[in-house]
PDB file of C-alpha atoms in Angstrom:
ATOM      1  CA  MET A   1     107.797 -48.927-175.402  1.00 92.00           C
ATOM      2  CA  ASP A   2     105.173 -46.721-177.054  1.00 96.00           C
ATOM      3  CA  ILE A   3     104.440 -43.411-175.309  1.00 97.00           C
ATOM      4  CA  VAL A   4     101.119 -41.933-176.416  1.00 97.00           C
ATOM      5  CA  ARG A   5     100.022 -38.370-175.692  1.00 97.00           C
ATOM      6  CA  LEU A   6      96.272 -38.784-175.620  1.00 97.00           C
ATOM      7  CA  ARG A   7      94.959 -35.369-176.759  1.00 97.00           C
ATOM      8  CA  LEU A   8      97.421 -33.803-174.355  1.00 97.00           C
ATOM      9  CA  GLY A   9      97.433 -30.042-174.831  1.00 95.00           C
ATOM     10  CA  ILE A  10      94.347 -30.322-177.029  1.00 97.00           C
ATOM     11  CA  SER A  11      91.477 -31.377-174.766  1.00 97.00           C
ATOM     12  CA  LEU A  12      90.645 -33.044-171.486  1.00 97.00           C
ATOM     13  CA  VAL A  13      89.605 -36.695-171.634  1.00 97.00           C
ATOM     14  CA  GLY A  14      86.952 -38.446-169.572  1.00 95.00           C
ATOM     15  CA  PHE A  15      88.081 -40.996-167.029  1.00 94.00           C
ATOM     16  CA  ARG A  16      85.623 -43.727-168.026  1.00 93.00           C
ATOM     17  CA  ASP A  17      86.615 -43.512-171.686  1.00 95.00           C
ATOM     18  CA  VAL A  18      90.301 -43.856-170.842  1.00 95.00           C
ATOM     19  CA  TRP A  19      89.635 -46.685-168.399  1.00 93.00           C
ATOM     20  CA  ALA A  20      87.966 -48.609-171.220  1.00 95.00           C
ATOM     21  CA  LEU A  21      90.926 -47.829-173.467  1.00 97.00           C
ATOM     22  CA  GLN A  22      93.328 -49.059-170.781  1.00 96.00           C
ATOM     23  CA  ARG A  23      91.492 -52.389-170.655  1.00 96.00           C
ATOM     24  CA  GLU A  24      91.674 -52.710-174.439  1.00 97.00           C
ATOM     25  CA  ILE A  25      95.402 -51.973-174.517  1.00 98.00           C
ATOM     26  CA  HIS A  26      95.960 -54.259-171.513  1.00 97.00           C
ATOM     27  CA  ASP A  27      94.445 -57.194-173.407  1.00 97.00           C
ATOM     28  CA  ASP A  28      96.665 -56.406-176.398  1.00 97.00           C
ATOM     29  CA  VAL A  29      99.830 -56.244-174.280  1.00 97.00           C
ATOM     30  CA  VAL A  30      98.919 -59.508-172.514  1.00 96.00           C
ATOM     31  CA  THR A  31      98.443 -61.316-175.827  1.00 95.00           C
ATOM     32  CA  GLY A  32     101.448 -59.716-177.509  1.00 94.00           C
ATOM     33  CA  ARG A  33      99.460 -57.769-180.105  1.00 95.00           C
ATOM     34  CA  ARG A  34     100.860 -54.472-178.808  1.00 96.00           C
ATOM     35  CA  PRO A  35     104.139 -53.475-177.133  1.00 96.00           C
ATOM     36  CA  ASP A  36     104.352 -51.941-173.689  1.00 97.00           C
ATOM     37  CA  THR A  37     102.381 -48.681-173.869  1.00 98.00           C
ATOM     38  CA  VAL A  38     102.256 -45.532-171.733  1.00 98.00           C
ATOM     39  CA  LEU A  39      99.323 -43.118-171.989  1.00 98.00           C
ATOM     40  CA  LEU A  40      99.949 -39.488-171.026  1.00 98.00           C
ATOM     41  CA  LEU A  41      96.859 -37.331-170.615  1.00 98.00           C
ATOM     42  CA  GLU A  42      94.912 -34.742-168.674  1.00 98.00           C
ATOM     43  CA  HIS A  43      91.537 -35.802-167.279  1.00 97.00           C
ATOM     44  CA  ALA A  44      88.333 -33.859-166.974  1.00 95.00           C
ATOM     45  CA  SER A  45      87.602 -33.346-163.272  1.00 92.00           C
ATOM     46  CA  VAL A  46      86.657 -36.574-161.479  1.00 92.00           C
ATOM     47  CA  TYR A  47      87.165 -38.424-158.208  1.00 90.00           C
ATOM     48  CA  THR A  48      88.278 -42.066-158.387  1.00 88.00           C
ATOM     49  CA  ALA A  49      88.029 -44.519-155.509  1.00 84.00           C
ATOM     50  CA  GLY A  50      90.401 -47.451-155.175  1.00 80.00           C
ATOM     51  CA  ARG A  51      89.500 -50.699-153.461  1.00 76.00           C
ATOM     52  CA  ARG A  52      90.516 -49.500-149.975  1.00 74.00           C
ATOM     53  CA  THR A  53      88.412 -46.325-149.976  1.00 75.00           C
ATOM     54  CA  ALA A  54      86.307 -45.846-146.840  1.00 74.00           C
ATOM     55  CA  ARG A  55      82.824 -44.340-146.964  1.00 73.00           C
ATOM     56  CA  SER A  56      83.941 -41.470-144.721  1.00 73.00           C
ATOM     57  CA  GLU A  57      86.565 -40.389-147.270  1.00 74.00           C
ATOM     58  CA  ARG A  58      84.075 -39.746-150.079  1.00 76.00           C
ATOM     59  CA  PRO A  59      82.748 -36.293-151.025  1.00 73.00           C
ATOM     60  CA  THR A  60      79.326 -35.446-149.634  1.00 70.00           C
ATOM     61  CA  ASP A  61      78.422 -32.762-152.187  1.00 73.00           C
ATOM     62  CA  GLY A  62      77.185 -35.102-154.923  1.00 71.00           C
ATOM     63  CA  SER A  63      80.438 -35.030-156.908  1.00 77.00           C
ATOM     64  CA  ASP A  64      80.996 -37.804-159.423  1.00 77.00           C
ATOM     65  CA  VAL A  65      83.026 -40.688-157.966  1.00 86.00           C
ATOM     66  CA  VAL A  66      84.182 -43.621-160.101  1.00 82.00           C
ATOM     67  CA  ASP A  67      84.949 -46.853-158.241  1.00 83.00           C
ATOM     68  CA  VAL A  68      87.965 -48.464-159.881  1.00 81.00           C
ATOM     69  CA  ASP A  69      89.929 -51.705-159.670  1.00 79.00           C
ATOM     70  CA  ARG A  70      93.296 -50.219-158.657  1.00 81.00           C
ATOM     71  CA  GLY A  71      94.920 -50.272-155.268  1.00 71.00           C
ATOM     72  CA  GLY A  72      94.885 -47.273-153.014  1.00 74.00           C
ATOM     73  CA  ARG A  73      92.020 -45.087-151.923  1.00 76.00           C
ATOM     74  CA  LEU A  74      90.276 -41.896-153.033  1.00 83.00           C
ATOM     75  CA  THR A  75      91.925 -39.238-155.177  1.00 85.00           C
ATOM     76  CA  TRP A  76      91.096 -36.503-157.678  1.00 89.00           C
ATOM     77  CA  HIS A  77      92.066 -36.133-161.322  1.00 93.00           C
ATOM     78  CA  GLY A  78      91.561 -33.016-163.377  1.00 95.00           C
ATOM     79  CA  PRO A  79      92.963 -30.042-165.270  1.00 97.00           C
ATOM     80  CA  GLY A  80      96.527 -29.106-164.458  1.00 97.00           C
ATOM     81  CA  GLN A  81      97.477 -32.654-163.519  1.00 97.00           C
ATOM     82  CA  LEU A  82      99.493 -34.994-165.726  1.00 98.00           C
ATOM     83  CA  VAL A  83      98.320 -38.598-165.555  1.00 98.00           C
ATOM     84  CA  ALA A  84     100.580 -41.391-166.794  1.00 98.00           C
ATOM     85  CA  TYR A  85      99.116 -44.854-167.335  1.00 97.00           C
ATOM     86  CA  PRO A  86     101.897 -47.364-168.065  1.00 98.00           C
ATOM     87  CA  ILE A  87     100.437 -50.603-169.452  1.00 98.00           C
ATOM     88  CA  VAL A  88     103.543 -52.759-169.323  1.00 98.00           C
ATOM     89  CA  ARG A  89     104.501 -56.386-168.788  1.00 98.00           C
ATOM     90  CA  LEU A  90     106.428 -56.920-165.547  1.00 98.00           C
ATOM     91  CA  ALA A  91     109.268 -59.367-165.144  1.00 97.00           C
ATOM     92  CA  ASP A  92     108.552 -62.703-163.474  1.00 95.00           C
ATOM     93  CA  PRO A  93     108.303 -63.000-160.509  1.00 95.00           C
ATOM     94  CA  VAL A  94     106.159 -59.879-160.402  1.00 96.00           C
ATOM     95  CA  ASP A  95     107.296 -57.349-157.781  1.00 97.00           C
ATOM     96  CA  VAL A  96     104.516 -54.789-157.448  1.00 96.00           C
ATOM     97  CA  VAL A  97     106.270 -52.846-154.687  1.00 95.00           C
ATOM     98  CA  ALA A  98     109.392 -52.413-156.819  1.00 97.00           C
ATOM     99  CA  TYR A  99     107.218 -51.208-159.697  1.00 97.00           C
ATOM    100  CA  VAL A 100     105.469 -48.626-157.487  1.00 96.00           C
ATOM    101  CA  ARG A 101     108.869 -47.429-156.249  1.00 97.00           C
ATOM    102  CA  ALA A 102     109.954 -47.071-159.906  1.00 98.00           C
ATOM    103  CA  LEU A 103     106.944 -44.876-160.721  1.00 97.00           C
ATOM    104  CA  GLU A 104     107.752 -42.752-157.693  1.00 97.00           C
ATOM    105  CA  GLN A 105     111.364 -42.441-158.830  1.00 97.00           C
ATOM    106  CA  ALA A 106     110.275 -41.178-162.234  1.00 98.00           C
ATOM    107  CA  VAL A 107     108.342 -38.379-160.501  1.00 98.00           C
ATOM    108  CA  ILE A 108     111.212 -37.625-158.104  1.00 98.00           C
ATOM    109  CA  ASP A 109     113.552 -37.270-161.098  1.00 98.00           C
ATOM    110  CA  THR A 110     110.965 -35.139-162.899  1.00 98.00           C
ATOM    111  CA  ALA A 111     110.486 -32.781-159.935  1.00 98.00           C
ATOM    112  CA  ALA A 112     114.237 -32.296-159.653  1.00 98.00           C
ATOM    113  CA  GLU A 113     114.229 -30.564-163.058  1.00 98.00           C
ATOM    114  CA  TRP A 114     112.462 -27.638-161.344  1.00 98.00           C
ATOM    115  CA  GLY A 115     114.623 -27.758-158.238  1.00 97.00           C
ATOM    116  CA  VAL A 116     111.872 -29.464-156.228  1.00 98.00           C
ATOM    117  CA  THR A 117     113.000 -32.218-153.870  1.00 97.00           C
ATOM    118  CA  GLY A 118     110.464 -35.021-153.911  1.00 96.00           C
ATOM    119  CA  GLY A 119     110.725 -38.031-151.654  1.00 95.00           C
ATOM    120  CA  ARG A 120     108.948 -40.953-150.077  1.00 93.00           C
ATOM    121  CA  VAL A 121     107.168 -41.276-146.744  1.00 88.00           C
ATOM    122  CA  PRO A 122     107.362 -44.674-145.028  1.00 86.00           C
ATOM    123  CA  GLY A 123     104.046 -46.491-145.213  1.00 82.00           C
ATOM    124  CA  ARG A 124     102.594 -44.078-147.778  1.00 80.00           C
ATOM    125  CA  SER A 125     102.767 -44.418-151.542  1.00 81.00           C
ATOM    126  CA  GLY A 126     103.301 -41.489-153.874  1.00 91.00           C
ATOM    127  CA  VAL A 127     105.802 -38.638-153.982  1.00 95.00           C
ATOM    128  CA  TRP A 128     105.967 -36.098-151.183  1.00 94.00           C
ATOM    129  CA  VAL A 129     107.585 -32.772-150.361  1.00 94.00           C
ATOM    130  CA  ALA A 130     108.930 -32.559-146.824  1.00 91.00           C
ATOM    131  CA  GLY A 131     107.497 -30.037-144.413  1.00 86.00           C
ATOM    132  CA  THR A 132     104.906 -29.530-141.711  1.00 75.00           C
ATOM    133  CA  PRO A 133     102.652 -30.929-142.866  1.00 83.00           C
ATOM    134  CA  GLU A 134     104.151 -33.129-145.583  1.00 87.00           C
ATOM    135  CA  ARG A 135     102.657 -32.294-148.980  1.00 89.00           C
ATOM    136  CA  LYS A 136     101.715 -34.863-151.611  1.00 92.00           C
ATOM    137  CA  LEU A 137     102.954 -34.016-155.100  1.00 96.00           C
ATOM    138  CA  ALA A 138     101.939 -37.194-156.918  1.00 95.00           C
ATOM    139  CA  ALA A 139      99.591 -40.102-156.237  1.00 92.00           C
ATOM    140  CA  VAL A 140     100.281 -43.682-157.315  1.00 93.00           C
ATOM    141  CA  GLY A 141      97.721 -46.454-157.698  1.00 91.00           C
ATOM    142  CA  VAL A 142      98.197 -49.572-159.814  1.00 93.00           C
ATOM    143  CA  ARG A 143      96.649 -52.887-160.748  1.00 93.00           C
ATOM    144  CA  VAL A 144      98.525 -55.894-162.124  1.00 96.00           C
ATOM    145  CA  ALA A 145      96.596 -58.631-163.954  1.00 96.00           C
ATOM    146  CA  ARG A 146      98.181 -61.472-165.923  1.00 96.00           C
ATOM    147  CA  GLY A 147     101.556 -59.825-165.349  1.00 97.00           C
ATOM    148  CA  VAL A 148     100.585 -56.533-167.040  1.00 98.00           C
ATOM    149  CA  THR A 149      99.965 -53.226-165.264  1.00 98.00           C
ATOM    150  CA  MET A 150      97.125 -50.718-165.414  1.00 96.00           C
ATOM    151  CA  HIS A 151      96.478 -47.287-163.867  1.00 95.00           C
ATOM    152  CA  GLY A 152      99.606 -45.459-162.712  1.00 95.00           C
ATOM    153  CA  VAL A 153     100.663 -42.052-161.431  1.00 96.00           C
ATOM    154  CA  ALA A 154      99.144 -38.549-161.306  1.00 96.00           C
ATOM    155  CA  VAL A 155     101.450 -35.538-160.951  1.00 98.00           C
ATOM    156  CA  ASN A 156     100.104 -32.125-159.978  1.00 97.00           C
ATOM    157  CA  ALA A 157     101.682 -29.648-162.396  1.00 98.00           C
ATOM    158  CA  ASP A 158      99.702 -26.427-161.946  1.00 97.00           C
ATOM    159  CA  ALA A 159      96.339 -27.837-160.868  1.00 95.00           C
ATOM    160  CA  ASP A 160      93.745 -25.955-158.839  1.00 91.00           C
ATOM    161  CA  LEU A 161      94.016 -28.057-155.679  1.00 91.00           C
ATOM    162  CA  SER A 162      90.651 -27.016-154.197  1.00 87.00           C
ATOM    163  CA  PRO A 163      88.892 -30.299-155.206  1.00 83.00           C
ATOM    164  CA  PHE A 164      91.099 -32.097-152.683  1.00 78.00           C
ATOM    165  CA  SER A 165      89.462 -30.080-149.889  1.00 76.00           C
ATOM    166  CA  SER A 166      86.203 -32.014-150.378  1.00 63.00           C
ATOM    167  CA  ILE A 167      87.781 -35.414-149.693  1.00 59.00           C
ATOM    168  CA  VAL A 168      90.378 -37.159-147.566  1.00 54.00           C
ATOM    169  CA  PRO A 169      93.025 -37.634-150.275  1.00 50.00           C
ATOM    170  CA  CYS A 170      94.287 -41.223-150.318  1.00 45.00           C
ATOM    171  CA  GLY A 171      92.817 -41.649-146.832  1.00 45.00           C
ATOM    172  CA  ILE A 172      95.487 -39.408-145.293  1.00 47.00           C
ATOM    173  CA  SER A 173      94.088 -36.666-143.081  1.00 50.00           C
ATOM    174  CA  ASP A 174      97.302 -35.317-141.561  1.00 52.00           C
ATOM    175  CA  ALA A 175      99.049 -34.141-144.742  1.00 57.00           C
ATOM    176  CA  GLY A 176      98.601 -31.594-147.495  1.00 82.00           C
ATOM    177  CA  VAL A 177      98.572 -31.582-151.298  1.00 89.00           C
ATOM    178  CA  THR A 178     100.840 -29.514-153.526  1.00 94.00           C
ATOM    179  CA  SER A 179     101.884 -28.936-157.128  1.00 96.00           C
ATOM    180  CA  LEU A 180     105.158 -28.477-158.965  1.00 98.00           C
ATOM    181  CA  ALA A 181     104.248 -24.897-159.846  1.00 98.00           C
ATOM    182  CA  MET A 182     103.539 -24.103-156.202  1.00 96.00           C
ATOM    183  CA  GLU A 183     106.754 -25.682-154.951  1.00 97.00           C
ATOM    184  CA  ALA A 184     108.943 -24.241-157.721  1.00 97.00           C
ATOM    185  CA  GLY A 185     107.401 -20.781-157.444  1.00 97.00           C
ATOM    186  CA  ARG A 186     107.111 -20.458-161.211  1.00 97.00           C
ATOM    187  CA  PRO A 187     104.908 -21.721-164.047  1.00 97.00           C
ATOM    188  CA  VAL A 188     105.022 -25.471-164.704  1.00 98.00           C
ATOM    189  CA  THR A 189     102.484 -26.746-167.224  1.00 98.00           C
ATOM    190  CA  VAL A 190     101.165 -30.233-167.855  1.00 98.00           C
ATOM    191  CA  LEU A 191     103.060 -30.269-171.159  1.00 98.00           C
ATOM    192  CA  ASP A 192     106.273 -29.340-169.329  1.00 98.00           C
ATOM    193  CA  VAL A 193     105.769 -32.259-166.950  1.00 98.00           C
ATOM    194  CA  ALA A 194     104.916 -34.610-169.828  1.00 98.00           C
ATOM    195  CA  ASP A 195     108.243 -33.798-171.496  1.00 98.00           C
ATOM    196  CA  ALA A 196     110.110 -34.615-168.292  1.00 98.00           C
ATOM    197  CA  VAL A 197     108.133 -37.790-167.578  1.00 98.00           C
ATOM    198  CA  GLU A 198     108.874 -39.023-171.103  1.00 98.00           C
ATOM    199  CA  ARG A 199     112.567 -38.649-170.299  1.00 97.00           C
ATOM    200  CA  HIS A 200     112.515 -40.287-166.882  1.00 98.00           C
ATOM    201  CA  LEU A 201     109.773 -42.913-166.776  1.00 98.00           C
ATOM    202  CA  PRO A 202     111.211 -45.458-169.278  1.00 97.00           C
ATOM    203  CA  ALA A 203     114.541 -45.587-167.451  1.00 97.00           C
ATOM    204  CA  ALA A 204     112.912 -45.775-164.022  1.00 98.00           C
ATOM    205  CA  VAL A 205     110.633 -48.713-164.837  1.00 98.00           C
ATOM    206  CA  ALA A 206     113.070 -50.590-167.111  1.00 97.00           C
ATOM    207  CA  PRO A 207     114.459 -52.851-164.312  1.00 97.00           C
ATOM    208  CA  CYS A 208     110.904 -54.024-163.559  1.00 97.00           C
ATOM    209  CA  LEU A 209     109.955 -54.962-167.110  1.00 97.00           C
ATOM    210  CA  ALA A 210     109.931 -58.325-168.803  1.00 95.00           C
ATOM    211  CA  SER A 211     111.485 -56.709-171.885  1.00 72.00           C
ATOM    212  CA  PRO A 212     113.314 -53.513-170.906  1.00 53.00           C
ATOM    213  CA  PRO A 213     113.892 -51.000-173.724  1.00 48.00           C
ATOM    214  CA  ASP A 214     117.375 -50.873-175.206  1.00 45.00           C
ATOM    215  CA  ASP A 215     119.676 -48.577-173.233  1.00 42.00           C
ATOM    216  CA  GLY A 216     119.682 -45.168-174.820  1.00 42.00           C
ATOM    217  CA  ALA A 217     116.926 -46.013-177.278  1.00 41.00           C
ATOM    218  CA  PRO A 218     114.204 -43.363-177.631  1.00 39.00           C
ATOM    219  CA  PRO A 219     110.554 -44.255-177.066  1.00 41.00           C
ATOM    220  CA  SER A 220     109.002 -45.803-180.166  1.00 41.00           C
ATOM    221  CA  GLY A 221     105.649 -43.924-179.907  1.00 40.00           C
ATOM    222  CA  PRO A 222     103.323 -42.514-180.757  1.00 39.00           C
ATOM    223  CA  ALA A 223     101.294 -45.675-181.005  1.00 42.00           C
ATOM    224  CA  VAL A 224      98.340 -46.034-183.324  1.00 41.00           C
ATOM    225  CA  LEU A 225      95.103 -46.312-181.362  1.00 49.00           C
ATOM    226  CA  ALA A 226      91.715 -47.340-182.639  1.00 41.00           C
ATOM    227  CA  PRO A 227      89.864 -44.250-183.936  1.00 35.00           C
ATOM    228  CA  SER A 228      86.869 -45.045-181.714  1.00 39.00           C
ATOM    229  CA  ALA A 229      88.938 -45.664-178.602  1.00 48.00           C
ATOM    230  CA  VAL A 230      88.258 -42.304-177.005  1.00 49.00           C
ATOM    231  CA  PRO A 231      85.147 -40.459-178.221  1.00 45.00           C
ATOM    232  CA  ALA A 232      85.578 -36.784-179.026  1.00 42.00           C
ATOM    233  CA  PRO A 233      84.297 -34.483-176.258  1.00 38.00           C
TER     234      PRO A 233
END
């Protein structure tokens, strides 16, 4: 499994550029030209709308919204949030629910490194912190085509959460949004979270993969990407 830090800690990357790159890598993984690949990055601010997004959930202030082919509904990506896009071949028969649970587990294990207890809420994807109201720490939205995944999970490290106030995040109006820094009460950067996700994600998703990585083997990345894959900002 190649784990690629896509300009992480250097610059933000545009959502549309990375979506195009995901499709390119997806084709390569499907055809066997590239191994399972995970992109780790930090997006420039953008709203993305999954297939189940209702009109009433969208921002009304003219903000950019990209309609995408993943499951789920409306969410925000931007500075202070680590996004992980695993593009991996799932074992046959494909179990999408088990794969989503694996992504959630990787975040739960990551949050525990800062003493934050993440968990699941029945009927709602993502990772949550218990309370009144419950607070969403990470959003999950995936697509599986020809047995290979796209999109993935977004973890709030130390993001400014105000963009969520302009939408109904993931279509859930009775819950809040939080970050690891807020819950831990101390600084937690995107690079900190990336280090932890690199440790936990391969092990969490391994049971779902067609070709799990060898036990104890380190990630093989960074992968070599086409120079034109993501234009410079």
